[in-house]
């Protein structure tokens, strides 16, 4: 029987390479690989439905699911996770020394719906008591149109967010890509690793950024596909984690990767990158709660709505 040929758009990482290089096969599927950077992948997926299988922003996926026009259905394979205390950059001449000092400030973002910003706003509210509605959010350019209810001060910047921070037009910037060095720009959390470890110890959340997703028309035509993808990507992740343990020849260009992995295991347990809906439901529920508070979700979204039903009982 001929294999199903599908486009796959994702970021190159140790978790996706075993799929892309063929070490892990997806039964019944031949991929046309289209690796790239997240911003371009998400824009093309959401505006043009360009890929049959795609890495997808969780912030955008929650937003489109809430309003009923989501082009994709998720698979609980979380291709990107990242702590985001390191993503908060401040002007050092604005009297900002702690998260609480961001209240009432003007903060730039690449996009309001960006998942990194979703997490930071949730952390500011729930961990530090900051009223995020009292912040003026100034945006670069949204990948898809976002309509917010009254009470959210969100407006276009008219320039690049990093430029606005450098020129002092905003007080802070939230971005996963650090700005260029500048004498009046610093991280809000200089020792961000310690802050992120403390956050994990308190919440047990390793913030989910992106999931794997299947275009809805493809999932409807091939209902066996989502769970098959889950199992293959779970195997790819198993191989990537196993490689970090190899010390005869280092597979990663970090001299102390073995020590870093041991430290990570002590802090986060033996499986730092869990896939599967059940193991991550509480964290996904937090994200949907944040999206509702941000005005991104027009209604309460059940975490189960975001993922194909066949995948909800899978674990890896």
Coordinates of C-alpha atoms in Angstrom, one line a residue:
X1 CA 0.0 0.0 0.0
X2 CA 1.3 3.5 -0.9
X3 CA 2.4 5.6 2.0
X4 CA 0.5 8.8 2.8
X5 CA 2.7 11.8 1.8
X6 CA 2.4 14.7 4.2
X7 CA 4.2 18.0 4.7
X8 CA 5.8 18.3 8.1
X9 CA 6.9 21.8 9.3
X10 CA 8.9 21.9 12.6
X11 CA 12.0 23.4 14.2
X12 CA 15.1 21.2 14.0
X13 CA 15.9 19.9 17.4
X14 CA 17.2 16.7 19.0
X15 CA 13.5 15.8 19.5
X16 CA 12.6 16.1 15.9
X17 CA 15.8 15.0 14.1
X18 CA 15.1 11.2 14.5
X19 CA 11.9 11.8 12.6
X20 CA 13.4 14.0 10.0
X21 CA 16.4 11.9 9.3
X22 CA 14.4 8.6 9.2
X23 CA 15.8 6.9 12.3
X24 CA 12.2 6.8 13.5
X25 CA 9.6 5.9 10.9
X26 CA 5.9 6.9 11.1
X27 CA 4.0 3.8 9.9
X28 CA 2.1 4.5 6.8
X29 CA 3.5 8.0 6.3
X30 CA 6.2 9.6 4.2
X31 CA 7.1 13.1 5.3
X32 CA 8.0 16.0 3.0
X33 CA 10.1 17.8 5.6
X34 CA 10.0 21.6 5.8
X35 CA 12.1 22.6 8.8
X36 CA 12.2 26.3 9.7
X37 CA 11.9 28.8 12.5
X38 CA 8.7 29.0 14.6
X39 CA 7.6 32.5 13.6
X40 CA 7.5 31.6 9.9
X41 CA 6.0 28.1 10.5
X42 CA 3.2 29.5 12.7
X43 CA 2.3 32.3 10.3
X44 CA 2.1 30.0 7.3
X45 CA 0.2 27.3 9.2
X46 CA -2.4 29.7 10.7
X47 CA -2.9 32.1 7.8
X48 CA -2.5 29.7 4.9
X49 CA -3.0 26.2 6.4
X50 CA 0.2 25.5 4.5
X51 CA 1.2 22.2 6.2
X52 CA -0.6 18.9 6.9
X53 CA 1.4 18.4 10.1
X54 CA 3.0 21.3 11.9
X55 CA 4.6 22.5 15.0
X56 CA 2.1 25.0 16.5
X57 CA 2.1 27.8 19.0
X58 CA 0.0 26.8 22.0
X59 CA -1.0 30.5 22.6
X60 CA -2.4 30.7 19.0
X61 CA -3.9 27.2 19.2
X62 CA -5.9 28.1 22.4
X63 CA -7.0 31.4 20.8
X64 CA -8.3 29.9 17.6
X65 CA -9.9 26.9 19.4
X66 CA -11.8 29.3 21.7
X67 CA -13.3 31.2 18.8
X68 CA -14.1 28.1 16.7
X69 CA -11.8 28.6 13.7
X70 CA -8.8 26.5 14.6
X71 CA -7.4 24.9 11.4
X72 CA -5.4 22.3 13.4
X73 CA -6.1 19.7 16.1
X74 CA -3.3 19.1 18.6
X75 CA -1.3 16.0 19.4
X76 CA 0.1 16.1 23.0
X77 CA 3.7 16.0 21.8
X78 CA 5.3 19.2 23.2
X79 CA 8.1 20.0 20.8
X80 CA 9.1 23.2 22.6
X81 CA 9.1 23.9 26.3
X82 CA 11.1 26.7 28.0
X83 CA 11.2 28.5 31.3
X84 CA 10.5 32.2 30.6
X85 CA 11.9 34.2 33.5
X86 CA 14.9 34.8 31.3
X87 CA 12.6 36.4 28.6
X88 CA 11.8 39.6 30.7
X89 CA 14.2 42.4 29.8
X90 CA 13.9 45.8 31.4
X91 CA 15.2 49.4 31.1
X92 CA 17.5 49.9 34.1
X93 CA 16.5 53.6 34.4
X94 CA 12.8 52.9 35.2
X95 CA 13.0 51.8 38.8
X96 CA 12.3 48.2 38.0
X97 CA 13.9 45.8 40.5
X98 CA 11.4 43.0 40.9
X99 CA 8.3 41.6 39.1
X100 CA 5.9 43.7 41.1
X101 CA 7.5 46.9 39.7
X102 CA 6.2 46.1 36.3
X103 CA 2.7 47.0 37.4
X104 CA 1.4 50.0 35.4
X105 CA 4.4 50.0 33.1
X106 CA 4.6 49.9 29.3
X107 CA 5.8 46.6 28.0
X108 CA 6.7 45.6 24.4
X109 CA 6.0 42.2 22.9
X110 CA 6.6 40.7 19.5
X111 CA 3.0 39.4 19.6
X112 CA 0.3 39.5 22.3
X113 CA -0.7 35.9 21.5
X114 CA 2.9 34.6 21.7
X115 CA 3.1 31.7 24.2
X116 CA 6.1 33.1 26.0
X117 CA 4.1 36.2 26.8
X118 CA 1.1 34.1 27.8
X119 CA 3.3 32.4 30.4
X120 CA 4.9 35.6 31.7
X121 CA 1.6 37.3 32.1
X122 CA 0.3 34.2 34.0
X123 CA 3.4 34.2 36.2
X124 CA 3.1 37.9 36.9
X125 CA -0.5 37.5 38.0
X126 CA -0.4 34.3 39.9
X127 CA 3.1 34.3 41.4
X128 CA 3.6 38.0 42.0
X129 CA 0.1 39.6 42.2
X130 CA 0.6 41.9 39.3
X131 CA -2.6 43.3 37.6
X132 CA -1.7 42.7 34.0
X133 CA -4.7 44.7 32.8
X134 CA -3.0 47.7 34.3
X135 CA 0.0 47.2 32.0
X136 CA 0.2 48.9 28.6
X137 CA 1.1 46.1 26.1
X138 CA 2.7 47.3 22.9
X139 CA 2.9 44.9 20.0
X140 CA 5.2 44.3 17.0
X141 CA 2.9 42.4 14.6
X142 CA 0.4 39.6 15.2
X143 CA 0.5 36.4 13.1
X144 CA -3.3 36.3 13.1
X145 CA -5.8 38.9 14.0
X146 CA -6.7 39.0 17.7
X147 CA -9.8 40.7 19.0
X148 CA -9.7 41.5 22.7
X149 CA -12.6 42.4 25.1
X150 CA -12.7 45.9 26.7
X151 CA -10.2 46.4 29.5
X152 CA -7.0 45.3 27.8
X153 CA -4.6 48.0 26.8
X154 CA -3.0 46.4 23.8
X155 CA -1.9 48.5 20.8
X156 CA 0.7 48.4 17.9
X157 CA 4.1 49.8 18.5
X158 CA 4.8 50.9 15.0
X159 CA 8.4 49.7 15.3
X160 CA 10.4 46.7 16.3
X161 CA 10.0 45.8 20.0
X162 CA 13.7 45.7 20.6
X163 CA 14.2 49.1 19.0
X164 CA 11.4 50.5 21.3
X165 CA 13.2 49.2 24.4
X166 CA 16.6 50.4 23.2
X167 CA 15.2 53.9 22.5
X168 CA 13.4 54.0 25.9
X169 CA 9.9 54.2 24.4
X170 CA 8.9 51.2 26.6
X171 CA 9.9 50.1 30.1
X172 CA 10.4 46.5 29.4
X173 CA 10.3 43.8 26.7
X174 CA 9.2 40.2 26.8
X175 CA 10.9 38.1 24.1
X176 CA 12.4 34.6 23.7
X177 CA 15.2 36.2 21.6
X178 CA 17.5 38.3 23.9
X179 CA 18.0 41.9 22.7
X180 CA 21.5 43.1 21.7
X181 CA 23.6 44.3 24.6
X182 CA 22.9 47.9 25.7
X183 CA 24.1 49.8 28.8
X184 CA 20.5 50.5 29.9
X185 CA 19.0 47.1 29.2
X186 CA 19.2 44.1 31.6
X187 CA 17.3 41.0 32.5
X188 CA 14.7 41.4 35.3
X189 CA 16.0 38.2 36.8
X190 CA 19.9 38.3 36.4
X191 CA 20.1 34.8 37.9
X192 CA 17.2 33.6 35.9
X193 CA 18.2 29.9 36.3
X194 CA 17.7 30.1 40.0
X195 CA 14.4 31.8 39.6
X196 CA 13.2 29.2 37.1
X197 CA 14.3 26.3 39.3
X198 CA 12.4 27.9 42.2
X199 CA 9.3 28.3 40.0
X200 CA 9.5 24.7 38.9
X201 CA 9.8 23.5 42.6
X202 CA 6.7 25.6 43.5
X203 CA 4.5 24.6 40.5
X204 CA 6.0 21.6 38.8
X205 CA 5.4 23.3 35.5
X206 CA 8.0 23.3 32.7
X207 CA 6.2 25.7 30.5
X208 CA 4.8 24.2 27.3
X209 CA 5.4 26.4 24.2
X210 CA 4.5 24.4 21.2
X211 CA 2.6 21.2 20.4
X212 CA 2.5 19.0 17.3
X213 CA -0.7 19.5 15.3
X214 CA -2.5 17.9 12.4
X215 CA -4.6 19.9 10.0
X216 CA -8.2 19.1 10.7
X217 CA -9.2 17.9 7.2
X218 CA -6.2 15.5 7.3
X219 CA -7.1 14.2 10.8
X220 CA -10.7 13.6 9.7
X221 CA -9.6 11.8 6.5
X222 CA -7.1 9.6 8.4
X223 CA -8.3 9.2 12.0
X224 CA -5.5 6.7 12.7
X225 CA -2.8 9.4 12.1
X226 CA -2.8 11.5 15.3
X227 CA -2.1 8.6 17.7
X228 CA 0.4 7.1 15.2
X229 CA 2.3 10.5 15.2
X230 CA 2.2 10.6 19.0
X231 CA 3.9 7.2 19.3
X232 CA 6.6 8.0 16.7
X233 CA 7.5 11.3 18.2
X234 CA 7.6 9.8 21.6
X235 CA 10.1 7.3 20.4
X236 CA 12.1 10.2 18.8
X237 CA 12.2 12.0 22.1
X238 CA 13.3 8.8 23.9
X239 CA 16.3 8.5 21.6
X240 CA 17.2 12.2 22.1
X241 CA 17.2 11.9 25.9
X242 CA 19.1 8.6 25.7
X243 CA 21.8 10.4 23.6
X244 CA 22.4 12.9 26.4
X245 CA 23.4 10.0 28.7
X246 CA 26.1 8.8 26.4
X247 CA 29.5 9.8 27.7
X248 CA 31.9 7.6 25.6
X249 CA 31.6 10.1 22.8
X250 CA 29.7 13.3 23.6
X251 CA 26.8 13.7 21.1
X252 CA 26.3 17.4 22.2
X253 CA 29.0 20.0 22.0
X254 CA 29.0 20.7 25.7
X255 CA 31.9 19.5 27.8
X256 CA 29.8 18.9 31.0
X257 CA 26.6 17.8 29.4
X258 CA 26.6 14.6 31.6
X259 CA 26.9 16.7 34.7
X260 CA 24.2 19.1 33.5
X261 CA 21.9 16.1 32.8
X262 CA 22.5 14.7 36.3
X263 CA 21.7 18.1 37.8
X264 CA 18.5 18.3 35.7
X265 CA 17.4 14.9 36.9
X266 CA 17.8 15.8 40.5
X267 CA 15.8 19.0 40.0
X268 CA 13.1 17.7 37.7
X269 CA 13.0 14.0 38.1
X270 CA 13.9 11.3 35.6
X271 CA 11.8 12.6 32.7
X272 CA 12.2 16.3 32.2
X273 CA 10.3 16.5 28.9
X274 CA 7.0 14.6 29.4
X275 CA 4.6 14.0 26.4
X276 CA 1.0 12.9 26.8
X277 CA -2.2 14.7 27.8
X278 CA -2.7 13.2 31.2
X279 CA 0.7 14.0 32.5
X280 CA 0.4 17.6 31.4
X281 CA -3.3 18.4 31.9
X282 CA -2.8 20.7 34.9
X283 CA -0.2 22.7 33.0
X284 CA -2.5 22.9 29.9
X285 CA -5.4 24.0 32.2
X286 CA -3.2 26.8 33.6
X287 CA -2.5 28.0 30.0
X288 CA -6.2 28.0 29.1
X289 CA -6.9 30.0 32.3
X290 CA -4.2 32.5 31.4
X291 CA -5.6 32.9 27.9
X292 CA -9.0 33.6 29.3
X293 CA -7.6 36.2 31.7
X294 CA -5.6 37.8 28.9
X295 CA -8.7 38.1 26.7
X296 CA -7.1 35.8 24.1
X297 CA -9.7 33.1 24.7
X298 CA -13.3 34.3 24.2
X299 CA -14.6 31.5 26.4
X300 CA -13.4 28.9 28.8
X301 CA -11.5 26.2 26.9
X302 CA -11.4 22.7 28.2
X303 CA -7.8 21.3 27.9
X304 CA -9.3 18.2 26.2
X305 CA -10.7 20.3 23.3
X306 CA -7.1 21.2 22.1
X307 CA -6.1 17.6 21.3
X308 CA -7.4 14.8 19.1
X309 CA -9.5 12.4 21.1
X310 CA -7.5 9.4 20.1
X311 CA -4.4 10.8 21.8
X312 CA -5.9 11.7 25.2
X313 CA -5.0 8.4 26.9
X314 CA -1.5 8.0 25.4
X315 CA 1.5 8.5 27.7
X316 CA 5.2 8.5 27.1

